[in-house]
XYZ file of C-alpha atoms in Angstrom:
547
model
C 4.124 -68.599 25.505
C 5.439 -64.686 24.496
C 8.613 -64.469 22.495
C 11.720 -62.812 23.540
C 13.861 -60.729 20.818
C 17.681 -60.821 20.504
C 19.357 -57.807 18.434
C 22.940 -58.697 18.405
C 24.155 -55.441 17.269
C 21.815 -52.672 18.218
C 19.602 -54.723 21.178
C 20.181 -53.916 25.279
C 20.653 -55.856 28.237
C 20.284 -52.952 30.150
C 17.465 -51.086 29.074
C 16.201 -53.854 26.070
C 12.344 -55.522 27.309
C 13.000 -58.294 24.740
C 10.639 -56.999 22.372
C 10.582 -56.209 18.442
C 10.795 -52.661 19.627
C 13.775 -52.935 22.260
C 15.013 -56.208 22.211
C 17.975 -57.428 24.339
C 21.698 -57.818 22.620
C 22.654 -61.355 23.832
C 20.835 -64.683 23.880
C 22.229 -65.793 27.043
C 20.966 -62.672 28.955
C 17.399 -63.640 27.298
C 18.210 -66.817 28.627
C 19.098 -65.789 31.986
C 15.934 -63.289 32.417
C 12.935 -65.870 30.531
C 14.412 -69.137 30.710
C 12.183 -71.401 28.376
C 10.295 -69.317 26.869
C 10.639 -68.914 22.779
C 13.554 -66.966 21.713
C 14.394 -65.419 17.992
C 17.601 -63.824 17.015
C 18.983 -61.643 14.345
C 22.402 -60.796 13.765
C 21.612 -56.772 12.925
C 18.635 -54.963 12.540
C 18.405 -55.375 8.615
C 18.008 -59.188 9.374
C 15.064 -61.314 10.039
C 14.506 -63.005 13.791
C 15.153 -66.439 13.174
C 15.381 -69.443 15.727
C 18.841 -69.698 17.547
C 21.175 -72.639 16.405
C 21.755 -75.369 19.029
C 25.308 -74.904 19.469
C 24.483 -71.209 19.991
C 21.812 -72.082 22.520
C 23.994 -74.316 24.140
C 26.880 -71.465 24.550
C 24.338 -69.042 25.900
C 23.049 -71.216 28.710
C 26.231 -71.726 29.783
C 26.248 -67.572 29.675
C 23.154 -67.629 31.754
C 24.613 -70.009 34.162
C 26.962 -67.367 34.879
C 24.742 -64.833 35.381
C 22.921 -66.807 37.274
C 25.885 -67.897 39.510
C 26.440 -63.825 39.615
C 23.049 -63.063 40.887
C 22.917 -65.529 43.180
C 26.084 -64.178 44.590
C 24.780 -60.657 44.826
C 22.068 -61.470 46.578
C 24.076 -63.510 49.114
C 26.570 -60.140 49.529
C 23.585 -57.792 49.819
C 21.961 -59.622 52.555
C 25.708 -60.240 54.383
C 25.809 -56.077 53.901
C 22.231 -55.756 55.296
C 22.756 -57.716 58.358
C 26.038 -56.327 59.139
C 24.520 -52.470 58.742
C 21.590 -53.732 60.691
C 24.210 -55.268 63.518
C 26.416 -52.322 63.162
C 22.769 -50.104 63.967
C 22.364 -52.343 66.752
C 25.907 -51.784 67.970
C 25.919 -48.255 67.438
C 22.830 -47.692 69.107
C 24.001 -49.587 72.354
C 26.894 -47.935 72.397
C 25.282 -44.766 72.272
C 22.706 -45.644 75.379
C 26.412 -46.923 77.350
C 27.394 -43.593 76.439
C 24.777 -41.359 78.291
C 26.263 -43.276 81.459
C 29.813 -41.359 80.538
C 29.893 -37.953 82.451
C 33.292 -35.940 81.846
C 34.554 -33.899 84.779
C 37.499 -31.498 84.617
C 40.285 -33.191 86.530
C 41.385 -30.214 89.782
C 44.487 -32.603 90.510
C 45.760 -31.462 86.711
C 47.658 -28.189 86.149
C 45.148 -25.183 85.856
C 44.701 -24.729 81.692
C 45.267 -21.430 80.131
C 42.724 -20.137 77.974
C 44.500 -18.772 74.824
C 43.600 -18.240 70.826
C 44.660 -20.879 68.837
C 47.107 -18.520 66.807
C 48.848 -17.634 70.546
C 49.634 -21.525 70.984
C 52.927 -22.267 70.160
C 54.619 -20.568 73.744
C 52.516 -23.021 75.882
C 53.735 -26.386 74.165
C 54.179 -29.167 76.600
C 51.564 -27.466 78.663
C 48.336 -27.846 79.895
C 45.460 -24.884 77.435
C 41.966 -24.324 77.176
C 40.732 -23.013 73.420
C 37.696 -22.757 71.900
C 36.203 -23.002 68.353
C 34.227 -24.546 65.158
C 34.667 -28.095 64.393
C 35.601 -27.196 61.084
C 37.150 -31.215 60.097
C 36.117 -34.467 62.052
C 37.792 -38.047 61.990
C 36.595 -41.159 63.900
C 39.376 -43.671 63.393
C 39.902 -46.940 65.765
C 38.128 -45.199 68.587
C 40.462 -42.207 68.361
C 38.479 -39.602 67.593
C 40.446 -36.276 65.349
C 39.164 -33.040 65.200
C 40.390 -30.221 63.249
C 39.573 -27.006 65.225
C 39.073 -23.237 63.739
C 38.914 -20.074 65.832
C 39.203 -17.847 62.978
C 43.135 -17.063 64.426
C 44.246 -20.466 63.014
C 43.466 -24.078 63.094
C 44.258 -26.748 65.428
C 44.539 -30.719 65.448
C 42.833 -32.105 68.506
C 43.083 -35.811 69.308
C 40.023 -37.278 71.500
C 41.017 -40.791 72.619
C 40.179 -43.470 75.361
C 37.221 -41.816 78.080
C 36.669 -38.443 76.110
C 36.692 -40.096 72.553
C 33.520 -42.444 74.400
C 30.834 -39.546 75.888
C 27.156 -39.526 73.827
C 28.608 -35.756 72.874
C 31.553 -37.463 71.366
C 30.043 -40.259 69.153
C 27.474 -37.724 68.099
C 29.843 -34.817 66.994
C 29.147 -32.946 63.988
C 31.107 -30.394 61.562
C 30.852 -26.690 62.641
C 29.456 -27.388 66.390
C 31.011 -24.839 68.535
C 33.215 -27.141 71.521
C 35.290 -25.995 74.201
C 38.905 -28.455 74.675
C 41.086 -28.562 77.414
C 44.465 -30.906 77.107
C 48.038 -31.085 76.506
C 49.674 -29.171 73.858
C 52.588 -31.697 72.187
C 54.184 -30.851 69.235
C 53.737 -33.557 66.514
C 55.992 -35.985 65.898
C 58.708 -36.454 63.445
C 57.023 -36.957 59.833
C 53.935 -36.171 61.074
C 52.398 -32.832 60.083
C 49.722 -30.405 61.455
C 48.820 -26.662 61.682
C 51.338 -24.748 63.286
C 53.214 -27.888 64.098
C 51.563 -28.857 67.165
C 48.571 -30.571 68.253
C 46.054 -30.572 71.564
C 45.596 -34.279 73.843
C 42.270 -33.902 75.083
C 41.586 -34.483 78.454
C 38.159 -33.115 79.078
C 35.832 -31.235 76.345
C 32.657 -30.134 76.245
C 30.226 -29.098 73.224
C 28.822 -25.587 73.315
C 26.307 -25.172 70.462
C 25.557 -28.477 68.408
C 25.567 -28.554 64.798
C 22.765 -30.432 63.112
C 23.088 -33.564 61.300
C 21.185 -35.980 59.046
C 19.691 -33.883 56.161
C 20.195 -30.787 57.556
C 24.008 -31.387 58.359
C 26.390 -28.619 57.125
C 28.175 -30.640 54.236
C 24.432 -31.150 52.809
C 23.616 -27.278 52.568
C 26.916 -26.477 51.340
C 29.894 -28.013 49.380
C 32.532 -27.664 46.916
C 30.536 -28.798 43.961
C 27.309 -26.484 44.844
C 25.964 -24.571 42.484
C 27.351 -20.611 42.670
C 23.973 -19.706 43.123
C 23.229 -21.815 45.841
C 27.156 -20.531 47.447
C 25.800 -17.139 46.735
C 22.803 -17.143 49.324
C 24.452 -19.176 51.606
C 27.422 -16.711 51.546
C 27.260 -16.600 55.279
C 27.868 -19.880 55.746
C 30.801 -20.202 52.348
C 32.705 -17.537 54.357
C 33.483 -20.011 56.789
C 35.909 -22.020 54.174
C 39.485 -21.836 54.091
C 39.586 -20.145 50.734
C 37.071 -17.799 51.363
C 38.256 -16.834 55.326
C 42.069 -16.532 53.630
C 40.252 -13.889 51.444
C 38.920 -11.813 54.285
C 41.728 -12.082 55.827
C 44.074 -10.763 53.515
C 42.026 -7.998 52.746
C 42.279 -7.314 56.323
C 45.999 -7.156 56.038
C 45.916 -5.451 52.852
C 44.036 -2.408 54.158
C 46.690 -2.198 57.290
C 49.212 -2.333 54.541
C 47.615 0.078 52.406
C 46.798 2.494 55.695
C 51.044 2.399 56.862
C 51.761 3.032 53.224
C 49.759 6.554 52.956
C 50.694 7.660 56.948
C 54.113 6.874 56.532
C 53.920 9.096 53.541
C 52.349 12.217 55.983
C 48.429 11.571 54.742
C 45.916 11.400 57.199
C 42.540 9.702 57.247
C 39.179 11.090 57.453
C 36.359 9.939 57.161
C 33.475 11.924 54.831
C 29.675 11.274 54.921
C 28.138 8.684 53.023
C 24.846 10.674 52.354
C 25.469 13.665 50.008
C 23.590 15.813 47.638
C 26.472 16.019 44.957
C 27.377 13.428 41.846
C 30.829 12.819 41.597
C 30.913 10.527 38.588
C 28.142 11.459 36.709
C 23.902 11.142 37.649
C 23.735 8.298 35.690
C 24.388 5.821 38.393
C 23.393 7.916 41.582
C 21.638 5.735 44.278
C 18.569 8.368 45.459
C 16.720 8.216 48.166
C 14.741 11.061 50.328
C 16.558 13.087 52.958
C 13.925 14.858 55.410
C 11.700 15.710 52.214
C 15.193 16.893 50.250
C 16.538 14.641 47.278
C 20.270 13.166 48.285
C 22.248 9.960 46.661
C 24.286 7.452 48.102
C 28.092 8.834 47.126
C 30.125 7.873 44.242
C 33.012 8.666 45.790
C 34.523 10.679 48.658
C 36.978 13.200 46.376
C 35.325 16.111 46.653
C 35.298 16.368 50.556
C 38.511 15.118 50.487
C 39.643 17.804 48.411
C 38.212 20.041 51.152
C 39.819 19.414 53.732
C 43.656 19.548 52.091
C 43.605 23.416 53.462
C 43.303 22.197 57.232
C 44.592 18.996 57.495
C 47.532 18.819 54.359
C 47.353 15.431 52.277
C 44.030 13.393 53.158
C 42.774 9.931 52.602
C 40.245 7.814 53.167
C 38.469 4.323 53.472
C 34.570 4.455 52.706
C 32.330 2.785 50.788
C 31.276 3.902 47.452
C 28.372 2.914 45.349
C 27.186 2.793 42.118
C 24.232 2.059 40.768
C 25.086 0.486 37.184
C 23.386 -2.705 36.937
C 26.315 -4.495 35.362
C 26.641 -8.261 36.117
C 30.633 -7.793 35.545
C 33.531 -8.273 37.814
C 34.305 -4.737 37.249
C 30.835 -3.268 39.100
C 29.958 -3.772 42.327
C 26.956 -1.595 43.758
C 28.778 -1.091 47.187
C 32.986 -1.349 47.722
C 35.080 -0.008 50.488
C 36.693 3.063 47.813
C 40.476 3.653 49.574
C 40.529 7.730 47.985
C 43.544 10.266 48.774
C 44.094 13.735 47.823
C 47.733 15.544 47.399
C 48.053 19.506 47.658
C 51.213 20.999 45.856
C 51.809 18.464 43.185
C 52.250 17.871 39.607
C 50.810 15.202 37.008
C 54.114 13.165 37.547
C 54.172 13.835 41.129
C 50.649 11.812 41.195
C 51.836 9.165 38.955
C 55.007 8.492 40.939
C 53.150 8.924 44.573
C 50.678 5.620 43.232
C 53.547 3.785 42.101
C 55.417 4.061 45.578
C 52.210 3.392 47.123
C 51.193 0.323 45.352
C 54.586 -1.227 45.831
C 55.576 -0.567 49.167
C 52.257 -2.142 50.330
C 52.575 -5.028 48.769
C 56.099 -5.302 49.759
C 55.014 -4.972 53.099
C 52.656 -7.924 53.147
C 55.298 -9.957 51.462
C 57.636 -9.148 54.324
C 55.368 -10.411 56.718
C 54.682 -14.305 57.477
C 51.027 -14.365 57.937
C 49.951 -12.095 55.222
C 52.923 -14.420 52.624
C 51.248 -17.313 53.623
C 47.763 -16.249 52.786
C 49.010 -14.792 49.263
C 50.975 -17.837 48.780
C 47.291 -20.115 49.532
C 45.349 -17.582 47.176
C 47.937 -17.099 44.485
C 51.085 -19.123 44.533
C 52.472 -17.809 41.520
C 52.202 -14.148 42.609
C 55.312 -12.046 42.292
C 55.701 -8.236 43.597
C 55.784 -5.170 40.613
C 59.025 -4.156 39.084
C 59.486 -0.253 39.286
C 59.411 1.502 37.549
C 55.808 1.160 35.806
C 55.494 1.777 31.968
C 53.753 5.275 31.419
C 51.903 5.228 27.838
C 49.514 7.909 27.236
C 46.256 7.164 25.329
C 46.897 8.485 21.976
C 49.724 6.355 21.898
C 47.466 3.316 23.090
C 44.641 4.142 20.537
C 47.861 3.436 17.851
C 49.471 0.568 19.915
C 46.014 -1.393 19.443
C 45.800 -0.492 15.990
C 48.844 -1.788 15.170
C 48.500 -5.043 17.380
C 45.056 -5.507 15.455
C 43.234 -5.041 18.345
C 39.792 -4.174 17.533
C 36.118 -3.087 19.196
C 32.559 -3.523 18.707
C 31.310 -0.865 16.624
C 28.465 1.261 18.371
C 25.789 3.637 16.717
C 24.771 7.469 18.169
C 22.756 5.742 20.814
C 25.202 3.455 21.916
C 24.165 0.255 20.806
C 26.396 -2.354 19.032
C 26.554 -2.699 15.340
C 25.615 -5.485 13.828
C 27.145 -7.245 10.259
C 25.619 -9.722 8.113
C 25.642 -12.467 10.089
C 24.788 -11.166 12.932
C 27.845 -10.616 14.953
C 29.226 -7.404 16.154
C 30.815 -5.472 14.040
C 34.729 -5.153 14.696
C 36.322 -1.537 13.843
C 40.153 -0.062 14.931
C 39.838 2.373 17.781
C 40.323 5.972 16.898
C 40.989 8.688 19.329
C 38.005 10.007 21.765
C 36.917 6.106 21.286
C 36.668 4.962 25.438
C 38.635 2.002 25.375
C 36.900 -1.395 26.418
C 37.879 -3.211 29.177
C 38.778 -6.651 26.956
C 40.914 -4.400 24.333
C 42.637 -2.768 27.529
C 43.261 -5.984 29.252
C 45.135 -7.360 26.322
C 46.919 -5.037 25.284
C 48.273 -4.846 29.164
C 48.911 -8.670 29.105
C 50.771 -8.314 25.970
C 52.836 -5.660 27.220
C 53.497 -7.530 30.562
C 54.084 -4.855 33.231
C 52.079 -2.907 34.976
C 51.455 0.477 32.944
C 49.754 3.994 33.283
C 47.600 4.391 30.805
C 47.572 8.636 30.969
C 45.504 11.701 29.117
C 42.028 10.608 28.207
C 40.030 13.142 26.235
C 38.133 15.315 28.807
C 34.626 13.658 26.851
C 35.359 10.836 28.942
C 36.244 11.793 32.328
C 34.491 13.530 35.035
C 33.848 17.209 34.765
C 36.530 18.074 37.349
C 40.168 16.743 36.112
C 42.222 19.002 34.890
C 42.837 19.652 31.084
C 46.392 19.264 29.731
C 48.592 22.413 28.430
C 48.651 22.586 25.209
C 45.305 20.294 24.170
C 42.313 21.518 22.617
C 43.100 24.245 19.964
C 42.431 22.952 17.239
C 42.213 19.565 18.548
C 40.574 17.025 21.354
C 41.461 18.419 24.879
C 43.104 15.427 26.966
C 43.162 15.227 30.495
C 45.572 14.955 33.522
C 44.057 11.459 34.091
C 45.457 7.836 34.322
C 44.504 3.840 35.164
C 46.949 1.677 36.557
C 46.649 -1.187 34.508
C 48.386 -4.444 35.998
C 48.511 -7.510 33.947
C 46.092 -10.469 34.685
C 44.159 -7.967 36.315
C 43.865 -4.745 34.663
C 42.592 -1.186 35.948
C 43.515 -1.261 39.748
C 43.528 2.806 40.011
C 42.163 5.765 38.799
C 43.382 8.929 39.744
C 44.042 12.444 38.282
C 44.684 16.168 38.229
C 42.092 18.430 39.736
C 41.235 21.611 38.084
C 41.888 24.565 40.296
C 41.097 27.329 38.574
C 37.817 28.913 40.110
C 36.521 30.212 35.979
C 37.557 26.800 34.561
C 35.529 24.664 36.893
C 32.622 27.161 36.609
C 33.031 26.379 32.795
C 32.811 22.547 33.491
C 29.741 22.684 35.679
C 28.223 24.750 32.558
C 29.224 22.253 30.398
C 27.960 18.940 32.504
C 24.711 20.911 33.216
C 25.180 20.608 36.711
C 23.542 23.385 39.342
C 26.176 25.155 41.075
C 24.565 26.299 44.037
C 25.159 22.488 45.931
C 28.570 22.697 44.751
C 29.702 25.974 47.113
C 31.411 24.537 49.478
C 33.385 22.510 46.423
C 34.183 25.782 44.544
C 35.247 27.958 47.359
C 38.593 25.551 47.561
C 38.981 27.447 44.379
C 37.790 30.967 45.751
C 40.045 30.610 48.974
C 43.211 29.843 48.293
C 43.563 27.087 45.269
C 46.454 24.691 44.477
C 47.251 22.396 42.449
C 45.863 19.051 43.329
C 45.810 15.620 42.289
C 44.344 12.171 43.557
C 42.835 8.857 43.085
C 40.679 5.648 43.644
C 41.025 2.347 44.255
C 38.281 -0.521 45.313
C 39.373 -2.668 48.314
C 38.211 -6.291 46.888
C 39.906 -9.300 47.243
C 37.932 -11.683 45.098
C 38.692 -15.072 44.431
């Protein structure tokens, strides 16, 4: 007969074998799992196994009675559980052969349904409509069958019930099949709730493209606790969320907000070419490829045709995409964003400044004015207020000593760029000093600390792109600063970048000399300085709502 070992204090009934090695914790589980067989028992594991006393012996059977009684009753509820699944199998499956015998026919004696977007409902309540859609929710409850229905215009409550709520289709609807419903609109009643206030009695239905179910079924590809890089290549199918669509949409809104801002304001859109064989903002991050045997990029930006066509067509913007090919895994870089650009003829450096600040504002004011565009803010951000004007205008110099002062520091970085290390191995922190470019985490605090939004104004011209215009009065003697500025908003930081453009025909000659780049693909760019200059200003701002 093979012994059985109790550990009181460091033994498992869970994962103990009853060994010297991993013995169980209590005598009456021993009990329970070996019955007769020999059992020894220490208090701890500095102890010796001894023999159990009687009266303990006589306590623990009464234990394993218990678990006895326990398992016993287990069993008993597992094969109740297994017979009812296997009778509710049975059931399910003849109802699902009575089923096939169901054929739904539209009813001609009934009021002829009109076919309308779910977001057009609410005029045809207490009437007879036709809609279409995504089964985006699904409810079977007491043979009442609810379905929550998306058309990408809104969402609707259906409610399936008696002959409809019974077809095969019916009992085997799944999330995101495609179904056509024809019924009754009724607004809910009182204390109930549902989109829009409303909800569709179905009289006849009919499924257009089935979803699949079982392991394949939509919930199993995708859910709220999948891993981002599983939501990442299944993007097509995350952008059919509520979160996600609200995103889309609002950008949607957002760029016919942004668009009345600029015409109301006398700009008018173009649209330049996305294939060029100019750098913008530097060669460094230049997407090449080969145009009929001749080397062109993907553009960085769309400034310098926009700046072209301010002599025909006045103030210009537009909405292209942009890309950039920095390899940055950072919320700040995308390789591709729709770039909203505008150039201004005839303006000043405050001019600029003040034109972005109406701009910004009266777009967002304008999507807070209207419902739709509220609401989907309101889902995305509840706590989102508009910007106070007037914006806090704080030129770099002064922010190199603001962050100083605030003890905000920076990694230090050798000639090549690389990040300083101390004695323990962490970067090096040093103050910022002026002609430092400063980092996004320094800029984002300081810009939370201050609270408002800000322009951040006249980097040194080291910095910036070879074409912004260099401030009066900078660079004798000391670092030349630029006509340049971010909008900085807090929580968020840089939104725009925008600035001066140099017009002077010698002075941009001087700055393609000094970026080493070839004038002769840059004609058409410098003959807006050879035919009639101005001075000019503009900016930059990427289009993406992230979430």
């Amino acid at each position: 007969m093979s012994t059985v070992y109790v550990d009181e204090s460091s033994g498992s009934d869970e994962i103990g074998k009853g060994t010297q090695e991993t013995p169980y914790q209590s005598l009456a589980f021993a009990l329970f799992t070996h019955g007769s067989a020999q059992v020894l028992i220490r208090k701890d594991p500095t102890g010796s196994y001894e023999e159990p006393t009687q009266s303990a012996l006589k306590k623990a059977k009464k234990g394993a009675d218990g678990l006895e009684k326990k398992r016993k009753k287990a069993e008993e509820l597992a094969e109740r559980e297994a017979k009812e699944r296997s009778e509710e199998r049975d059931r399910r499956q003849k109802l699902l052969e009575e089923s096939k015998t169901i054929v739904l026919t539209e009813d001609p004696a009934l009021p002829k349904a009109v076919k309308s977007k779910i977001s057009s409902l609410t005029p045809f309540r207490s009437k007879r409509v036709r809609t279409s859609g995504w089964v985006h929710r699904l409810r079977d409850q007491n043979k009442i069958i609810f379905v929550v229905l998306r058309d990408g215009t809104g969402y609707l409550q259906c409610v399936l019930s008696g002959r409809v709520a019974q077809t095969y289709d019916a009992l085997t609807l799944t999330l995101e099949s495609t179904v056509e419903l024809v019924g009754t609109l009724q607004s809910v009643p009182e204390g109930k709730t549902a989109p829009g206030g409303h909800e569709l009695i179905v009289d006849y239905w009919k499924v257009l493209g089935a979803s699949p179910g079982g392991e394949d079924a939509f919930t199993n590809r995708l859910n709220e606790k999948s891993d981002p890089s599983i939501q990442a290549d299944l993007r097509h199918l995350v952008i059919r969320g509520e979160t996600a669509s609200a995103v889309l949409k609002l950008r949607s809104a957002l760029l016919s907000s942004f668009r009345t801002s600029l015409t109301s304001r006398d700009l008018l859109e173009v649209t330049p070419p996305c294939m060029v064989q100019t750098q913008v903002e530097g060669g460094a991050t230049l997407f090449k490829f080969d145009y009929y045997g001749q080397p062109a990029f993907l553009t960085q930006s769309s400034q310098l045709y926009l700046e072209t066509c301010l002599p025909s067509l006045g103030d210009v913007f537009c909405v292209q995409e942009s890309f950039r090919a920095e390899n940055s895994h950072t919320r700040r870089h995308l390789s591709e964003y729709t770039h909203l650009e505008a150039e201004l003829a005839f303006i000043t450096f405050d001019d600029l400044m003040d034109h972005i600040e109406g701009m910004i504002c009266d777009t967002v004011d304008r999507l807070l004015e209207s419902p739709d565009s509220a609401a989907l803010i309101k889902q995305l951000n509840p706590n989102f207020t508009a910007p106070a004007r007037p914006f806090l205008r704080m030129a770099y110099a002064d922010a190199i000593k603001w962050l100083n002062e605030h003890g905000i520091q920076h990694e230090a970085e050798d000639a090549d760029g690389n990040v300083i290390k101390d004695e323990s191995g962490s970067p090096k922190m040093v103050d910022h000093a002026v002609g430092d470019d400063i980092a996004e985490a320094a800029e984002r605090k300081m810009t939370d600390i201050l609270g408002v939004p800000m322009f951040l104004y006249g980097f040194p011209a080291e910095l910036k792109a070879f074409y912004m215009k260099k401030m009066k009065g900078t660079g004798e003697g000391g670092p030349v600063f630029t006509e340049s500025c971010d909008l900085l908003m807090p929580g968020v930081g840089e939104i725009v970048g925008g600035s001066m453009r140099i017009a002077d025909m010698e002075e941009l000659l001087a700055a393609y000399k000094r970026e080493g780049i070839d004038t002769a693909p840059y004609y058409w760019f410098t003959d807006q300085r050879k035919y009639g200059t101005c001075e000019h200003g503009g900016y930059g701002l990427g289009v993406e709502v992230g979430h």
